[in-house]
Short mmCIF file of C-alpha atoms in Angstrom, two decimals:
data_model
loop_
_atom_site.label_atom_id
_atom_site.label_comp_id
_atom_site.label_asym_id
_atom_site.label_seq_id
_atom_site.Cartn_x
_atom_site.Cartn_y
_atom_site.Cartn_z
CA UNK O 593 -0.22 19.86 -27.98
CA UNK O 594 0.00 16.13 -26.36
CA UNK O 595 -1.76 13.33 -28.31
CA UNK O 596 -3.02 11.03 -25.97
CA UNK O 597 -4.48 7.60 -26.84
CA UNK O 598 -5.54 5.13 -24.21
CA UNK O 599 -6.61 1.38 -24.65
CA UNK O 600 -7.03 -1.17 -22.10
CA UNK O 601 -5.40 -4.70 -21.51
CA UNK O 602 -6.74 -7.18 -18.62
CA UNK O 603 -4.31 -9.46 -16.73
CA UNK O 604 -4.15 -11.19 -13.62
CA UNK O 605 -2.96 -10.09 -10.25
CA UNK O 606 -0.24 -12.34 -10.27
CA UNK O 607 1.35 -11.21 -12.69
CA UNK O 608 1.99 -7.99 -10.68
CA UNK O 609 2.38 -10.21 -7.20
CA UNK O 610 -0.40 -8.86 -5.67
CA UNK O 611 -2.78 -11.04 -3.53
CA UNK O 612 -6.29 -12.33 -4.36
CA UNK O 613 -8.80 -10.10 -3.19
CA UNK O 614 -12.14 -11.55 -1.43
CA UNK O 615 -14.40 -13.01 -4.10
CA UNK O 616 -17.47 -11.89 -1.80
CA UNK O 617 -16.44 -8.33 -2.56
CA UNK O 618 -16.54 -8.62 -6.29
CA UNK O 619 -13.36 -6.09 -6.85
CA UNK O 620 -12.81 -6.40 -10.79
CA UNK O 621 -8.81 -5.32 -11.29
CA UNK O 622 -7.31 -4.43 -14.91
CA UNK O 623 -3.68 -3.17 -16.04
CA UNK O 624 -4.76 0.05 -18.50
CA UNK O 625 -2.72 0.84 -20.77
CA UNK O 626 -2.73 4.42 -22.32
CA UNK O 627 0.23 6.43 -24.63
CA UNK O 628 0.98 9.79 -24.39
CA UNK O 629 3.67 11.86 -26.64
CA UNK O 630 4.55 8.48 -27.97
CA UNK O 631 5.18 7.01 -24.97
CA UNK O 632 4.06 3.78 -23.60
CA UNK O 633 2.66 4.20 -19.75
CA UNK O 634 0.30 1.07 -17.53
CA UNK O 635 -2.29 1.80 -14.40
CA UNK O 636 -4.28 -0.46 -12.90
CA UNK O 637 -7.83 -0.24 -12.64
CA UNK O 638 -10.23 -1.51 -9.95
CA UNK O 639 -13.63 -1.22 -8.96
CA UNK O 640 -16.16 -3.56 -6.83
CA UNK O 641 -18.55 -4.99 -9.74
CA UNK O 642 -21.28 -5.95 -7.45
CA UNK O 643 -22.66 -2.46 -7.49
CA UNK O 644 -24.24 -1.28 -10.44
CA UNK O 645 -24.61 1.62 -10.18
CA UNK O 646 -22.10 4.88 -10.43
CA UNK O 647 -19.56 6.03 -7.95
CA UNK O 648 -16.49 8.83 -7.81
CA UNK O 649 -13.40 7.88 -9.42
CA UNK O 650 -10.54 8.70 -7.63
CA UNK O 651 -6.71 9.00 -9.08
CA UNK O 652 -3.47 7.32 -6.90
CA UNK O 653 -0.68 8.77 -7.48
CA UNK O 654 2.50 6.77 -6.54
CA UNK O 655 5.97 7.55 -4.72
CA UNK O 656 8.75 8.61 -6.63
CA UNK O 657 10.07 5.01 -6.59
CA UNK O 658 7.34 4.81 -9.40
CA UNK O 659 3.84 2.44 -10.15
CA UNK O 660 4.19 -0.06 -7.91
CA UNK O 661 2.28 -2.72 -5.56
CA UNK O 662 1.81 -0.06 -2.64
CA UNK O 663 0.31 2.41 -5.29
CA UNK O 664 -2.34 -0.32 -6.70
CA UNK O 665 -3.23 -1.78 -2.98
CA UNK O 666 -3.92 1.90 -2.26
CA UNK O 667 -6.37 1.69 -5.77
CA UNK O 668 -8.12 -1.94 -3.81
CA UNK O 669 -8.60 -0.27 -0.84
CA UNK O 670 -10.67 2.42 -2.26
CA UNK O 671 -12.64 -0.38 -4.56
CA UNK O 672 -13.67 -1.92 -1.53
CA UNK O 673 -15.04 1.29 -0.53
CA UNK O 674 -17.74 1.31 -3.56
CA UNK O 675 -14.94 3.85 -5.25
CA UNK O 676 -13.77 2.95 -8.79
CA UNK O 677 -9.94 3.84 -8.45
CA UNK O 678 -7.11 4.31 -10.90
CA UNK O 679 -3.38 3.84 -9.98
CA UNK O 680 -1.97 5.85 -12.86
CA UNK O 681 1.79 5.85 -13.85
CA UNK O 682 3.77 9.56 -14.34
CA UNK O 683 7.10 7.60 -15.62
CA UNK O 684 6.14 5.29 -18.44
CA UNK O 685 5.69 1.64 -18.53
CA UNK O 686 8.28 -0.37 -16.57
CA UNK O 687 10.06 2.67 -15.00
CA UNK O 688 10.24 1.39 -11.35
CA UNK O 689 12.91 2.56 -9.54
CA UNK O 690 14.73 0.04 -6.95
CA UNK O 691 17.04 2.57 -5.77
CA UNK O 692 16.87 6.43 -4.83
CA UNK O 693 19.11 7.62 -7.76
CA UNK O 694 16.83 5.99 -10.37
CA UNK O 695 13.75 7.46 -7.82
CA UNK O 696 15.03 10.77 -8.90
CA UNK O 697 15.93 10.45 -12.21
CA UNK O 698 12.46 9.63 -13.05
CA UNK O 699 10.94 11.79 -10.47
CA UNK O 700 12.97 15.35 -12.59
CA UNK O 701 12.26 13.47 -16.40
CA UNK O 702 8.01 13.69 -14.97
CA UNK O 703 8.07 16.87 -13.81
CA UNK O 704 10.55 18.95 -15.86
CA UNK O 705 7.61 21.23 -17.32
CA UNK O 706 3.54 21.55 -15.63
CA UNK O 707 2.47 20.46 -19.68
CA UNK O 708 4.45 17.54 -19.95
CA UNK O 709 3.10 16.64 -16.15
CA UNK O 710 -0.33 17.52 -16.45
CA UNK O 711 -0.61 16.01 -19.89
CA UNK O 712 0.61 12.40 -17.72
CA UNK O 713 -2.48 13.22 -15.29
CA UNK O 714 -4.84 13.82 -17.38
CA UNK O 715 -4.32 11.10 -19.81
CA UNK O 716 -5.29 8.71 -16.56
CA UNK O 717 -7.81 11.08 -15.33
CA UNK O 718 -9.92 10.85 -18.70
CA UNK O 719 -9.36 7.03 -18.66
CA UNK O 720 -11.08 7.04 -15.39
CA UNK O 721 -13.70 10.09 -16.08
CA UNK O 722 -14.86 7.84 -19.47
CA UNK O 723 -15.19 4.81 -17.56
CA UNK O 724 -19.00 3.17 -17.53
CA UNK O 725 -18.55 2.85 -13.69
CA UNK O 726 -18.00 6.42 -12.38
CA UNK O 727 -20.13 9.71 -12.00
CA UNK O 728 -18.06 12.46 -14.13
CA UNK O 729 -18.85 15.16 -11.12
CA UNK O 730 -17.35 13.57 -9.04
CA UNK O 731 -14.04 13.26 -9.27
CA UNK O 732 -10.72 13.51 -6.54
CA UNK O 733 -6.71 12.17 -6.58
CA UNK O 734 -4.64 10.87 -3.51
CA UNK O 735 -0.91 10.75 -3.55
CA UNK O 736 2.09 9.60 -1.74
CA UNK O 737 5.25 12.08 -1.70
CA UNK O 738 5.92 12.52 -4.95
CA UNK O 739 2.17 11.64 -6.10
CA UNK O 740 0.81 13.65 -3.38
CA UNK O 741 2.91 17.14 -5.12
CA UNK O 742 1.24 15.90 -7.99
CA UNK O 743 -2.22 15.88 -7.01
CA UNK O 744 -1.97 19.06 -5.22
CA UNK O 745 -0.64 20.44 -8.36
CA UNK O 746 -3.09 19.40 -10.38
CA UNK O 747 -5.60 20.90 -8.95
CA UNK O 748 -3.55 24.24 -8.83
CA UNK O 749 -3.13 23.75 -12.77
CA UNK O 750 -7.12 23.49 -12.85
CA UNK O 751 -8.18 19.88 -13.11
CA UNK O 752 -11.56 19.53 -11.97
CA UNK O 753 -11.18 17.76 -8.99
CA UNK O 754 -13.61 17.86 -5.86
CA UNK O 755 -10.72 16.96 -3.37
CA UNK O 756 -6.81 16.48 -3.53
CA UNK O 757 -5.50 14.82 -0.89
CA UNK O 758 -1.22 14.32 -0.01
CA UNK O 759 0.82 12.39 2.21
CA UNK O 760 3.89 12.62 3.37
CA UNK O 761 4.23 15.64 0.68
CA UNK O 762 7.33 18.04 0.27
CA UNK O 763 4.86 20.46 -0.86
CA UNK O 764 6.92 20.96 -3.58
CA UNK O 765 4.87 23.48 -6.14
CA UNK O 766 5.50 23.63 -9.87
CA UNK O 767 2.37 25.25 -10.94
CA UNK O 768 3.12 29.24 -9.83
CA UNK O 769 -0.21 30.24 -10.93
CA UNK O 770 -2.26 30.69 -7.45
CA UNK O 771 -6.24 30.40 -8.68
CA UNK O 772 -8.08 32.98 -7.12
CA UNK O 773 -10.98 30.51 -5.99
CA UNK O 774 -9.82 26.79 -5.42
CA UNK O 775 -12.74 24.74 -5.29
CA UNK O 776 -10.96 21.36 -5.02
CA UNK O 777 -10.47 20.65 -1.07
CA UNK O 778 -7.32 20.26 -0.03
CA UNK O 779 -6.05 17.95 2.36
CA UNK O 780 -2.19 17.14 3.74
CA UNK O 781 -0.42 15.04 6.34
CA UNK O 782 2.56 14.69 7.37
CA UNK O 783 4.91 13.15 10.10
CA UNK O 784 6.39 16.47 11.96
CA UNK O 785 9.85 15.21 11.92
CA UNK O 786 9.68 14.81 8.39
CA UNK O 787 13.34 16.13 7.66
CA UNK O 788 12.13 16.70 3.50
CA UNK O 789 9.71 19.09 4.86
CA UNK O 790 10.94 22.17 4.77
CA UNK O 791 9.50 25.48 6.88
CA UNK O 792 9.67 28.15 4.01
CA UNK O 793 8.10 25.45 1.46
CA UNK O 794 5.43 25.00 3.63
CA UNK O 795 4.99 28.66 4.19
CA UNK O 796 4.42 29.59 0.41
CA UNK O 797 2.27 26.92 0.40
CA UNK O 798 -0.08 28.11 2.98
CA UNK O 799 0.26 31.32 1.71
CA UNK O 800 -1.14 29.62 -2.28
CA UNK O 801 -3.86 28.37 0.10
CA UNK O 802 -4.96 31.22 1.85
CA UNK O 803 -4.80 33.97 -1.24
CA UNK O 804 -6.89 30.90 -3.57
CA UNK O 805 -9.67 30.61 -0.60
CA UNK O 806 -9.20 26.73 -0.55
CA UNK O 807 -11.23 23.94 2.18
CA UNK O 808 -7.42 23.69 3.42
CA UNK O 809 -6.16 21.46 5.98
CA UNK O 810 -2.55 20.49 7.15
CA UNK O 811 -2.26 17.38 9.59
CA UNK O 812 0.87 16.52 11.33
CA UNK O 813 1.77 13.78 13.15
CA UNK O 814 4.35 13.96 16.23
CA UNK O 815 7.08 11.90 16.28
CA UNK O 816 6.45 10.34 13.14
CA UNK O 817 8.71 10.76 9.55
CA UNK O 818 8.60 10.29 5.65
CA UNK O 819 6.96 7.67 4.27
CA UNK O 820 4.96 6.89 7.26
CA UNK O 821 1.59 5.00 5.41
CA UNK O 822 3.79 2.53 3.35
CA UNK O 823 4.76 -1.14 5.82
CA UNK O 824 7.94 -0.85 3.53
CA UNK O 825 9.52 2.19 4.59
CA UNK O 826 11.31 1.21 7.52
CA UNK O 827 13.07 -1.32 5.79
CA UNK O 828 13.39 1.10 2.87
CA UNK O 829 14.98 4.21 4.99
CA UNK O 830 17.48 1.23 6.72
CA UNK O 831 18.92 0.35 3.31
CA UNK O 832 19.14 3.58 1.88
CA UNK O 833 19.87 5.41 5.18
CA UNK O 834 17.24 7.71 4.41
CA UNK O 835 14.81 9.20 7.10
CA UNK O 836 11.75 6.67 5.91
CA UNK O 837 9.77 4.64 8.72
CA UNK O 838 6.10 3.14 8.58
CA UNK O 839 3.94 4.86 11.99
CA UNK O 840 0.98 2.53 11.91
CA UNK O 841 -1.26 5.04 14.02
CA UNK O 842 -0.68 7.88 11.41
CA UNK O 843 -1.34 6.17 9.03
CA UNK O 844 -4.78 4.79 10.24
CA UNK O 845 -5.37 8.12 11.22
CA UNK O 846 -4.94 9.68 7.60
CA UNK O 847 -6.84 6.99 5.94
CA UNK O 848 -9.91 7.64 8.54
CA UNK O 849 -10.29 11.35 7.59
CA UNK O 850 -9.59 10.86 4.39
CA UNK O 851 -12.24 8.34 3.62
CA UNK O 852 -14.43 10.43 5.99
CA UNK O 853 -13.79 13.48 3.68
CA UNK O 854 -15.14 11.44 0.53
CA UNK O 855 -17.62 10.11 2.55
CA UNK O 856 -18.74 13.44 2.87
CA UNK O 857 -18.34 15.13 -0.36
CA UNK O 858 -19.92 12.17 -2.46
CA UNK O 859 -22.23 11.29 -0.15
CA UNK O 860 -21.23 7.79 0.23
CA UNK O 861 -22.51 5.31 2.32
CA UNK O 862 -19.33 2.84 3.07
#
């Protein structure tokens, strides 16, 4: 069984280069740092402190290149939104890959069994569920390629979660188990000329979908490839020669429904 532990250390946003945030909004930010199996991992924490009351929590999940800048702006963005959000970390403190091969590396060493995985998300996931600031039935995860298998996953393994939402996702899926009645909704998009999205994958994934009776939907976007919601990726895919380039509409577009969707499911107002 995993032994998690979890404390919490506060630092400024420097530290990690990320900009100030608008002191009118009153978006608190803290690193979090939490062990599990002996092993050292840091999220970041944020929520806007000039509402009192509670709100859903909601998980990030970052790209395979690991807990990065992209992964905790995502975490602000949902702040502002009256959301308290976690940016959690699947490959231990200071694991941040700079190229593809280390990507990978750490990508396989997260995911090389659903316990050792799950035992990662959930370590975050009870950070956020026990903090003062968020409602503990209401609770979702977003990802981005890698993160976005691993919050559809999760909610496959049974983590109560009222929506899981992935982009730019392989559909990749380690938990085999299909529940018979999904209650997490389930929402995907992805650029339709995403070459790491491959036909049968997504098949037996619709297929888990259908047979578990999930709120299921699958958006793509013409034209556009992997990695499409990060500015980065264009630069990213030239270096690397890898299929990665930033679509600015599609990525508006996926951020609209997917605030929409919480919008809707927690009945929030922003």
């Amino acid at each position: 069984m995993s032994k998690i532990f979890a404390g919490v250390i506060i630092t400024t946003l420097a530290l990690y280069g990320l900009s100030p945030m608008d002191a009118s909004a009153a978006v608190k930010a803290q690193t979090v740092a939490y062990t599990v199996d002996n092993e050292k991992f840091t999220g970041y924490l944020t929520y806007d402190d000039a509402y009192s009351g509670k709100r859903p929590g909601i998980i990030v999940v970052h790209e395979w290149w690991g807990h990065d800048a992209y992964a905790r702006k995502r975490a602000e963005m949902l702040a502002k939104l009256g959301y308290t959000a976690l940016a959690l970390d699947m490959y231990g403190t200071g694991k941040l890959a700079s190229h593809p091969k280390d990507a990978k590396s750490f990508m396989m060493a997260a995911t090389k069994s659903v316990g050792q995985m799950k035992s990662r998300f959930l370590a975050a996931y009870d950070l956020l569920k026990k903090h003062n600031t968020v409602e503990k039935s209401k609770m979702a995860a977003i990802g981005y390629c890698f993160g976005g298998n691993v919050a559809i996953n999760m909610a496959l393994a049974g983590v109560d979660l009222n929506a899981a939402v992935a982009f730019h996702s392989t559909l990749t899926q380690w938990v085999k188990k299909t529940p018979k009645d999904l209650k997490t909704k389930i929402r995907i998009f992805n650029g339709a000329d995403d070459p790491f999205l491959q036909k049968p994958t997504v098949a037996a994934f619709e297929s888990v979908m259908q047979a578990s009776g999930a709120d299921y939907k699958h958006v793509y976007y013409p034209g556009v490839v992997h990695s499409f919601t990060n500015p980065e990726a264009t630069e990213k895919g030239k270096k690397f020669k890898l299929p990665l380039a930033y679509d600015a509409k599609a990525d508006e577009d996926s951020w609209k429904q997917t605030t929409e969707l919480f919008r809707k499911i927690f009945n929030s107002v922003r």
